[in-house]
Amino acid sequence: MNPQASPFPTRPFRFGVQLKTAPDGDGWNEQARRIESHGYDIATMPDHFDDQFAPVPALQGVLSATTTLRACALVFDNDYRHPLVLAKELATMDVLSGGRLEIGLGAGWMIADYEQAGMSYDRAGVRIDRFVEGLAIIKGLMGADPFTFEGDHYAIRGHNGFPKPVQAPHPPVIIGGGGKRVLGLAAREADIVGVNATLHAGVIGPDAIATMTREAVVDKLSILADAATDAGRLDQIELNIRTFFVSVTDDRPGQVAAMAELIDVDPQMISESPYALIGSVDQIVDDLVARREEYGFSYVIVGGDEADDFAPVVARLAGT
């Protein structure tokens, strides 16, 4: 794949904010309305057992507090809920919001969650096998007819999922991947693909950070593009990236150096990483336009702490 020209179609920019919690319900709702007023398209949140709100009720709160903002877990861990239960919850959220839900699903990766819950942290291949079955069940239960499924991990017998989502045949599915197998699955099954760090270690640490370089992202996109081409789906995929090193600042070199020191990497890695957006509004706008051309990323998510400062970028680029 030529890194200077993405083979994926150029799509309009849209932006999201990854949230976790708030002091209370009023604060959570106000946060959602503020994000909507800034022109963000979607609010997302993780699915872990640490200091965050539970994603199903919290995301429904976001949808109920707003009129245009979409919502999505980034991403639901397939191991934490039976897929029939999750399918019913997701379809209900889509109905109650008038069709503003996106479905984020993954195999699970954070080992601390499994340990604290007393759940078996199976090898990645087993977790991914369950995830593949879970995704098939969620899609199947959102279809028009009763659904039957017999797999190695789940069985569904003639269940007609209710309610049916507003968005047919199902809300857009986002799959995030850092390894070859999940990227291949995403190429075949997802509407949106998030290109992630590789999280085989089960924690965010040096191993994961080492896969957030420009070169690593180019390699992942090459795997994804080849698989999407083989599946005849290259033009159907929207590319997403959740950025982690974000700072709107007039001192780009100083901020790059500080972030590099914080995570013990060379400043050049931060400067070149697609997971970093550092500089003035003009610089970040230029970087995003260039990265869309080179990599294909048009759907960009920032953290909740950066949402207000990043809003001028959203105002410049959203929908263009």
mmCIF file of C-alpha atoms in Angstrom:
data_model
loop_
_atom_site.group_PDB
_atom_site.id
_atom_site.type_symbol
_atom_site.label_atom_id
_atom_site.label_comp_id
_atom_site.label_asym_id
_atom_site.label_seq_id
_atom_site.Cartn_x
_atom_site.Cartn_y
_atom_site.Cartn_z
ATOM 1 C CA MET A 1 0.000 0.000 0.000
ATOM 2 C CA ASN A 2 1.350 3.410 -0.969
ATOM 3 C CA PRO A 3 1.497 5.391 2.301
ATOM 4 C CA GLN A 4 1.133 8.621 0.350
ATOM 5 C CA ALA A 5 -2.341 7.818 -0.970
ATOM 6 C CA SER A 6 -4.845 5.806 1.007
ATOM 7 C CA PRO A 7 -6.784 3.234 -1.021
ATOM 8 C CA PHE A 8 -9.827 3.842 1.179
ATOM 9 C CA PRO A 9 -12.420 6.343 -0.098
ATOM 10 C CA THR A 10 -12.227 9.892 1.216
ATOM 11 C CA ARG A 11 -15.089 10.505 3.624
ATOM 12 C CA PRO A 12 -16.219 13.696 5.364
ATOM 13 C CA PHE A 13 -14.673 14.308 8.762
ATOM 14 C CA ARG A 14 -16.617 13.513 11.867
ATOM 15 C CA PHE A 15 -15.459 13.772 15.441
ATOM 16 C CA GLY A 16 -16.214 12.065 18.721
ATOM 17 C CA VAL A 17 -15.391 12.402 22.408
ATOM 18 C CA GLN A 18 -14.508 9.500 24.699
ATOM 19 C CA LEU A 19 -16.181 9.983 28.089
ATOM 20 C CA LYS A 20 -15.946 8.005 31.343
ATOM 21 C CA THR A 21 -17.837 9.628 34.184
ATOM 22 C CA ALA A 22 -19.122 12.856 35.760
ATOM 23 C CA PRO A 23 -19.799 14.088 39.316
ATOM 24 C CA ASP A 24 -23.526 13.377 38.980
ATOM 25 C CA GLY A 25 -26.347 12.913 36.505
ATOM 26 C CA ASP A 26 -26.761 16.618 35.803
ATOM 27 C CA GLY A 27 -23.054 16.894 35.067
ATOM 28 C CA TRP A 28 -23.173 13.903 32.747
ATOM 29 C CA ASN A 29 -26.093 15.334 30.799
ATOM 30 C CA GLU A 30 -24.550 18.807 30.626
ATOM 31 C CA GLN A 31 -21.331 17.284 29.309
ATOM 32 C CA ALA A 32 -23.250 15.526 26.539
ATOM 33 C CA ARG A 33 -25.118 18.693 25.557
ATOM 34 C CA ARG A 34 -21.885 20.707 25.499
ATOM 35 C CA ILE A 35 -20.240 18.159 23.201
ATOM 36 C CA GLU A 36 -23.262 18.298 20.914
ATOM 37 C CA SER A 37 -23.140 22.117 20.849
ATOM 38 C CA HIS A 38 -19.480 22.009 19.780
ATOM 39 C CA GLY A 39 -20.437 20.045 16.670
ATOM 40 C CA TYR A 40 -19.130 16.636 17.675
ATOM 41 C CA ASP A 41 -20.982 13.796 15.994
ATOM 42 C CA ILE A 42 -20.742 11.137 18.685
ATOM 43 C CA ALA A 43 -20.000 10.438 22.334
ATOM 44 C CA THR A 44 -18.245 7.180 23.134
ATOM 45 C CA MET A 45 -17.115 5.487 26.308
ATOM 46 C CA PRO A 46 -15.067 2.421 27.302
ATOM 47 C CA ASP A 47 -16.366 -0.775 28.883
ATOM 48 C CA HIS A 48 -14.277 -1.607 31.948
ATOM 49 C CA PHE A 49 -14.847 -2.285 35.633
ATOM 50 C CA ASP A 50 -12.766 0.644 36.892
ATOM 51 C CA ASP A 51 -13.772 4.241 37.688
ATOM 52 C CA GLN A 52 -16.272 4.773 34.900
ATOM 53 C CA PHE A 53 -20.045 4.734 34.554
ATOM 54 C CA ALA A 54 -21.691 1.571 33.262
ATOM 55 C CA PRO A 55 -21.903 2.091 29.509
ATOM 56 C CA VAL A 56 -25.467 0.974 28.710
ATOM 57 C CA PRO A 57 -27.317 3.356 31.072
ATOM 58 C CA ALA A 58 -24.730 6.097 30.653
ATOM 59 C CA LEU A 59 -24.908 6.044 26.856
ATOM 60 C CA GLN A 60 -28.692 6.028 27.002
ATOM 61 C CA GLY A 61 -28.386 9.079 29.241
ATOM 62 C CA VAL A 62 -26.276 10.773 26.555
ATOM 63 C CA LEU A 63 -28.861 9.958 23.896
ATOM 64 C CA SER A 64 -31.774 11.136 26.038
ATOM 65 C CA ALA A 65 -30.060 14.416 26.924
ATOM 66 C CA THR A 66 -29.340 15.339 23.282
ATOM 67 C CA THR A 67 -31.134 15.469 19.937
ATOM 68 C CA THR A 68 -28.454 14.859 17.290
ATOM 69 C CA LEU A 69 -25.502 13.322 19.147
ATOM 70 C CA ARG A 70 -24.822 9.674 18.406
ATOM 71 C CA ALA A 71 -23.467 7.241 21.012
ATOM 72 C CA CYS A 72 -21.305 4.133 21.067
ATOM 73 C CA ALA A 73 -19.274 1.999 23.436
ATOM 74 C CA LEU A 74 -15.654 1.887 22.382
ATOM 75 C CA VAL A 75 -16.054 -1.013 22.755
ATOM 76 C CA PHE A 76 -18.323 -3.478 24.565
ATOM 77 C CA ASP A 77 -16.349 -6.502 25.751
ATOM 78 C CA ASN A 78 -18.143 -9.524 24.323
ATOM 79 C CA ASP A 79 -17.226 -11.599 27.392
ATOM 80 C CA TYR A 80 -19.081 -9.365 29.851
ATOM 81 C CA ARG A 81 -22.617 -9.890 28.515
ATOM 82 C CA HIS A 82 -24.406 -12.666 26.701
ATOM 83 C CA PRO A 83 -24.838 -11.458 23.097
ATOM 84 C CA LEU A 84 -28.623 -11.987 23.200
ATOM 85 C CA VAL A 85 -28.837 -9.662 26.212
ATOM 86 C CA LEU A 86 -26.558 -7.083 24.612
ATOM 87 C CA ALA A 87 -28.452 -7.245 21.300
ATOM 88 C CA LYS A 88 -31.718 -6.469 23.115
ATOM 89 C CA GLU A 89 -30.140 -3.565 25.005
ATOM 90 C CA LEU A 90 -28.572 -2.115 21.856
ATOM 91 C CA ALA A 91 -31.736 -2.407 19.782
ATOM 92 C CA THR A 92 -33.712 -0.729 22.557
ATOM 93 C CA MET A 93 -31.230 2.133 22.697
ATOM 94 C CA ASP A 94 -31.466 2.589 18.943
ATOM 95 C CA VAL A 95 -35.265 2.723 19.125
ATOM 96 C CA LEU A 96 -35.387 5.098 22.082
ATOM 97 C CA SER A 97 -32.915 7.467 20.407
ATOM 98 C CA GLY A 98 -34.562 7.435 16.987
ATOM 99 C CA GLY A 99 -31.610 5.676 15.381
ATOM 100 C CA ARG A 100 -28.531 7.343 16.908
ATOM 101 C CA LEU A 101 -26.642 4.282 18.143
ATOM 102 C CA GLU A 102 -23.453 2.709 16.831
ATOM 103 C CA ILE A 103 -22.360 -0.770 17.920
ATOM 104 C CA GLY A 104 -18.795 -1.143 19.160
ATOM 105 C CA LEU A 105 -17.800 -4.695 20.021
ATOM 106 C CA GLY A 106 -14.516 -6.389 20.860
ATOM 107 C CA ALA A 107 -12.997 -9.553 22.253
ATOM 108 C CA GLY A 108 -11.803 -8.019 25.531
ATOM 109 C CA TRP A 109 -8.223 -7.222 26.431
ATOM 110 C CA MET A 110 -7.778 -5.620 29.876
ATOM 111 C CA ILE A 111 -6.532 -8.372 32.137
ATOM 112 C CA ALA A 112 -7.336 -6.407 35.324
ATOM 113 C CA ASP A 113 -11.057 -6.574 34.506
ATOM 114 C CA TYR A 114 -10.969 -10.344 34.251
ATOM 115 C CA GLU A 115 -8.912 -10.747 37.397
ATOM 116 C CA GLN A 116 -11.119 -8.479 39.499
ATOM 117 C CA ALA A 117 -14.273 -10.188 38.247
ATOM 118 C CA GLY A 118 -12.875 -13.683 38.766
ATOM 119 C CA MET A 119 -13.310 -14.424 35.068
ATOM 120 C CA SER A 120 -10.990 -16.663 33.101
ATOM 121 C CA TYR A 121 -8.665 -14.641 30.881
ATOM 122 C CA ASP A 122 -8.552 -17.108 28.018
ATOM 123 C CA ARG A 123 -5.918 -16.876 25.339
ATOM 124 C CA ALA A 124 -6.593 -14.302 22.639
ATOM 125 C CA GLY A 125 -7.694 -16.870 20.070
ATOM 126 C CA VAL A 126 -10.479 -18.167 22.316
ATOM 127 C CA ARG A 127 -11.676 -14.683 23.212
ATOM 128 C CA ILE A 128 -11.730 -13.736 19.544
ATOM 129 C CA ASP A 129 -13.643 -16.924 18.673
ATOM 130 C CA ARG A 130 -16.324 -15.938 21.186
ATOM 131 C CA PHE A 131 -16.358 -12.400 19.833
ATOM 132 C CA VAL A 132 -16.897 -13.658 16.276
ATOM 133 C CA GLU A 133 -19.884 -15.700 17.439
ATOM 134 C CA GLY A 134 -21.220 -12.843 19.568
ATOM 135 C CA LEU A 135 -21.121 -10.411 16.655
ATOM 136 C CA ALA A 136 -22.939 -12.886 14.393
ATOM 137 C CA ILE A 137 -25.641 -13.317 17.040
ATOM 138 C CA ILE A 138 -26.145 -9.596 17.581
ATOM 139 C CA LYS A 139 -26.501 -9.008 13.853
ATOM 140 C CA GLY A 140 -28.767 -12.020 13.463
ATOM 141 C CA LEU A 141 -31.118 -11.057 16.275
ATOM 142 C CA MET A 142 -31.579 -7.604 14.753
ATOM 143 C CA GLY A 143 -32.810 -9.147 11.506
ATOM 144 C CA ALA A 144 -36.445 -9.449 10.514
ATOM 145 C CA ASP A 145 -36.895 -13.159 11.216
ATOM 146 C CA PRO A 146 -36.436 -15.560 14.146
ATOM 147 C CA PHE A 147 -32.758 -16.468 14.484
ATOM 148 C CA THR A 148 -31.031 -19.740 15.254
ATOM 149 C CA PHE A 149 -27.317 -20.152 15.887
ATOM 150 C CA GLU A 150 -25.198 -23.117 16.969
ATOM 151 C CA GLY A 151 -21.592 -22.317 17.787
ATOM 152 C CA ASP A 152 -18.810 -23.553 20.025
ATOM 153 C CA HIS A 153 -19.610 -20.935 22.665
ATOM 154 C CA TYR A 154 -23.231 -19.839 22.162
ATOM 155 C CA ALA A 155 -26.514 -21.307 20.999
ATOM 156 C CA ILE A 156 -29.610 -19.325 19.990
ATOM 157 C CA ARG A 157 -32.741 -21.294 19.205
ATOM 158 C CA GLY A 158 -35.444 -19.623 17.175
ATOM 159 C CA HIS A 159 -35.349 -16.305 19.016
ATOM 160 C CA ASN A 160 -36.984 -13.336 17.316
ATOM 161 C CA GLY A 161 -35.118 -10.366 18.722
ATOM 162 C CA PHE A 162 -37.237 -7.493 20.004
ATOM 163 C CA PRO A 163 -37.270 -4.612 19.472
ATOM 164 C CA LYS A 164 -35.885 -4.269 15.968
ATOM 165 C CA PRO A 165 -33.509 -1.309 15.619
ATOM 166 C CA VAL A 166 -34.458 1.810 13.685
ATOM 167 C CA GLN A 167 -31.278 1.527 11.621
ATOM 168 C CA ALA A 168 -31.655 -1.467 9.329
ATOM 169 C CA PRO A 169 -30.383 -4.092 9.061
ATOM 170 C CA HIS A 170 -28.578 -2.977 12.249
ATOM 171 C CA PRO A 171 -26.805 0.121 13.562
ATOM 172 C CA PRO A 172 -23.308 0.686 12.149
ATOM 173 C CA VAL A 173 -20.773 -1.715 13.641
ATOM 174 C CA ILE A 174 -17.332 -0.534 14.703
ATOM 175 C CA ILE A 175 -14.557 -3.046 15.339
ATOM 176 C CA GLY A 176 -11.185 -1.891 16.610
ATOM 177 C CA GLY A 177 -8.153 -3.996 15.863
ATOM 178 C CA GLY A 178 -4.413 -4.040 16.188
ATOM 179 C CA GLY A 179 -3.647 -7.608 15.140
ATOM 180 C CA LYS A 180 -3.965 -9.357 11.790
ATOM 181 C CA ARG A 181 -6.892 -11.610 12.689
ATOM 182 C CA VAL A 182 -9.130 -8.894 14.125
ATOM 183 C CA LEU A 183 -8.255 -6.475 11.314
ATOM 184 C CA GLY A 184 -9.234 -9.174 8.838
ATOM 185 C CA LEU A 185 -12.512 -9.747 10.659
ATOM 186 C CA ALA A 186 -13.170 -6.012 10.715
ATOM 187 C CA ALA A 187 -12.544 -5.806 6.983
ATOM 188 C CA ARG A 188 -15.256 -8.419 6.405
ATOM 189 C CA GLU A 189 -17.825 -7.463 9.054
ATOM 190 C CA ALA A 190 -17.481 -3.836 10.209
ATOM 191 C CA ASP A 191 -18.906 -0.619 8.854
ATOM 192 C CA ILE A 192 -16.278 1.330 10.794
ATOM 193 C CA VAL A 193 -12.768 0.088 11.590
ATOM 194 C CA GLY A 194 -10.727 1.555 14.411
ATOM 195 C CA VAL A 195 -7.006 1.036 13.944
ATOM 196 C CA ASN A 196 -5.724 0.386 17.451
ATOM 197 C CA ALA A 197 -2.529 -0.299 19.287
ATOM 198 C CA THR A 198 -1.792 -3.983 19.768
ATOM 199 C CA LEU A 199 -2.959 -4.969 23.250
ATOM 200 C CA HIS A 200 -1.778 -8.555 23.577
ATOM 201 C CA ALA A 201 -0.110 -7.748 26.926
ATOM 202 C CA GLY A 202 -3.473 -6.935 28.517
ATOM 203 C CA VAL A 203 -2.278 -3.528 29.740
ATOM 204 C CA ILE A 204 -1.352 -0.149 28.268
ATOM 205 C CA GLY A 205 2.421 -0.173 28.515
ATOM 206 C CA PRO A 206 5.592 -0.109 26.431
ATOM 207 C CA ASP A 207 4.471 -3.021 24.232
ATOM 208 C CA ALA A 208 1.274 -1.230 23.222
ATOM 209 C CA ILE A 209 2.981 2.151 22.780
ATOM 210 C CA ALA A 210 5.543 0.542 20.467
ATOM 211 C CA THR A 211 2.684 -0.282 18.071
ATOM 212 C CA MET A 212 1.475 3.330 17.892
ATOM 213 C CA THR A 213 4.235 4.517 15.589
ATOM 214 C CA ARG A 214 3.633 5.792 12.087
ATOM 215 C CA GLU A 215 5.267 2.673 10.650
ATOM 216 C CA ALA A 216 3.085 0.349 12.711
ATOM 217 C CA VAL A 217 -0.078 2.142 11.602
ATOM 218 C CA VAL A 218 0.964 1.902 7.940
ATOM 219 C CA ASP A 219 1.480 -1.845 8.374
ATOM 220 C CA LYS A 220 -1.943 -2.281 10.027
ATOM 221 C CA LEU A 221 -3.662 -0.291 7.297
ATOM 222 C CA SER A 222 -1.962 -2.432 4.659
ATOM 223 C CA ILE A 223 -3.325 -5.598 6.301
ATOM 224 C CA LEU A 224 -6.769 -4.032 6.517
ATOM 225 C CA ALA A 225 -6.756 -2.787 2.924
ATOM 226 C CA ASP A 226 -5.698 -6.179 1.553
ATOM 227 C CA ALA A 227 -8.411 -7.969 3.534
ATOM 228 C CA ALA A 228 -11.070 -5.418 2.577
ATOM 229 C CA THR A 229 -10.096 -5.693 -1.085
ATOM 230 C CA ASP A 230 -10.360 -9.481 -0.935
ATOM 231 C CA ALA A 231 -13.800 -9.128 0.652
ATOM 232 C CA GLY A 232 -14.924 -6.558 -1.933
ATOM 233 C CA ARG A 233 -15.602 -4.038 0.834
ATOM 234 C CA LEU A 234 -12.864 -1.428 0.487
ATOM 235 C CA ASP A 235 -15.323 1.346 -0.373
ATOM 236 C CA GLN A 236 -17.717 0.418 2.451
ATOM 237 C CA ILE A 237 -15.355 1.042 5.373
ATOM 238 C CA GLU A 238 -15.049 4.230 7.418
ATOM 239 C CA LEU A 239 -11.687 4.534 9.175
ATOM 240 C CA ASN A 240 -11.554 5.592 12.814
ATOM 241 C CA ILE A 241 -8.728 6.517 15.152
ATOM 242 C CA ARG A 242 -8.911 7.212 18.880
ATOM 243 C CA THR A 243 -6.157 9.756 19.517
ATOM 244 C CA PHE A 244 -4.347 9.733 22.865
ATOM 245 C CA PHE A 245 -1.722 12.494 22.636
ATOM 246 C CA VAL A 246 -3.795 15.626 22.059
ATOM 247 C CA SER A 247 -2.916 19.212 22.876
ATOM 248 C CA VAL A 248 -4.054 22.459 21.259
ATOM 249 C CA THR A 249 -1.018 24.653 21.879
ATOM 250 C CA ASP A 250 1.215 27.283 20.314
ATOM 251 C CA ASP A 251 4.265 25.425 21.659
ATOM 252 C CA ARG A 252 4.216 22.264 19.607
ATOM 253 C CA PRO A 253 7.905 21.337 20.113
ATOM 254 C CA GLY A 254 7.685 21.799 23.873
ATOM 255 C CA GLN A 255 4.493 19.795 24.210
ATOM 256 C CA VAL A 256 5.811 17.008 21.972
ATOM 257 C CA ALA A 257 8.965 16.814 24.095
ATOM 258 C CA ALA A 258 6.958 16.703 27.322
ATOM 259 C CA MET A 259 4.692 13.916 26.078
ATOM 260 C CA ALA A 260 7.654 11.957 24.754
ATOM 261 C CA GLU A 261 9.374 12.198 28.125
ATOM 262 C CA LEU A 262 6.201 11.139 29.922
ATOM 263 C CA ILE A 263 5.955 7.842 28.016
ATOM 264 C CA ASP A 264 9.709 7.421 27.479
ATOM 265 C CA VAL A 265 9.850 7.556 23.679
ATOM 266 C CA ASP A 266 11.727 9.629 21.130
ATOM 267 C CA PRO A 267 9.979 12.952 20.349
ATOM 268 C CA GLN A 268 9.962 12.026 16.666
ATOM 269 C CA MET A 269 7.683 9.091 17.461
ATOM 270 C CA ILE A 270 5.110 11.480 18.952
ATOM 271 C CA SER A 271 5.502 13.973 16.108
ATOM 272 C CA GLU A 272 4.809 11.318 13.481
ATOM 273 C CA SER A 273 2.273 9.134 15.275
ATOM 274 C CA PRO A 274 -1.299 9.295 13.919
ATOM 275 C CA TYR A 275 -2.420 8.937 17.562
ATOM 276 C CA ALA A 276 -1.013 12.408 18.314
ATOM 277 C CA LEU A 277 -2.632 15.753 17.487
ATOM 278 C CA ILE A 278 -0.445 18.521 18.871
ATOM 279 C CA GLY A 279 -0.131 22.139 17.786
ATOM 280 C CA SER A 280 -2.202 25.173 16.960
ATOM 281 C CA VAL A 281 -5.669 24.813 15.503
ATOM 282 C CA ASP A 282 -4.239 25.541 12.047
ATOM 283 C CA GLN A 283 -1.489 22.921 12.477
ATOM 284 C CA ILE A 284 -3.908 20.253 13.660
ATOM 285 C CA VAL A 285 -6.329 21.020 10.831
ATOM 286 C CA ASP A 286 -3.502 20.653 8.323
ATOM 287 C CA ASP A 287 -2.327 17.422 9.956
ATOM 288 C CA LEU A 288 -5.796 15.893 9.879
ATOM 289 C CA VAL A 289 -6.328 16.751 6.221
ATOM 290 C CA ALA A 290 -2.929 15.290 5.340
ATOM 291 C CA ARG A 291 -3.568 12.145 7.370
ATOM 292 C CA ARG A 292 -6.914 11.580 5.727
ATOM 293 C CA GLU A 293 -5.145 11.675 2.389
ATOM 294 C CA GLU A 294 -2.312 9.404 3.502
ATOM 295 C CA TYR A 295 -4.047 6.972 5.857
ATOM 296 C CA GLY A 296 -7.774 7.393 5.235
ATOM 297 C CA PHE A 297 -8.757 8.447 8.772
ATOM 298 C CA SER A 298 -11.874 10.621 8.727
ATOM 299 C CA TYR A 299 -13.535 9.661 12.047
ATOM 300 C CA VAL A 300 -11.418 11.003 14.904
ATOM 301 C CA ILE A 301 -12.036 10.634 18.639
ATOM 302 C CA VAL A 302 -10.421 12.736 21.364
ATOM 303 C CA GLY A 303 -10.623 12.440 25.141
ATOM 304 C CA GLY A 304 -13.138 14.224 27.311
ATOM 305 C CA ASP A 305 -10.484 16.488 28.805
ATOM 306 C CA GLU A 306 -9.553 17.765 25.328
ATOM 307 C CA ALA A 307 -13.081 18.237 23.976
ATOM 308 C CA ASP A 308 -13.471 21.959 24.679
ATOM 309 C CA ASP A 309 -9.996 22.995 23.497
ATOM 310 C CA PHE A 310 -10.367 20.828 20.389
ATOM 311 C CA ALA A 311 -13.753 22.303 19.468
ATOM 312 C CA PRO A 312 -12.318 24.923 17.037
ATOM 313 C CA VAL A 313 -10.812 22.063 15.007
ATOM 314 C CA VAL A 314 -14.221 20.395 14.888
ATOM 315 C CA ALA A 315 -15.803 23.674 13.774
ATOM 316 C CA ARG A 316 -13.311 23.910 10.905
ATOM 317 C CA LEU A 317 -13.469 20.344 9.640
ATOM 318 C CA ALA A 318 -16.664 18.528 10.645
ATOM 319 C CA GLY A 319 -18.607 17.454 7.579
ATOM 320 C CA THR A 320 -15.943 18.577 5.096
#
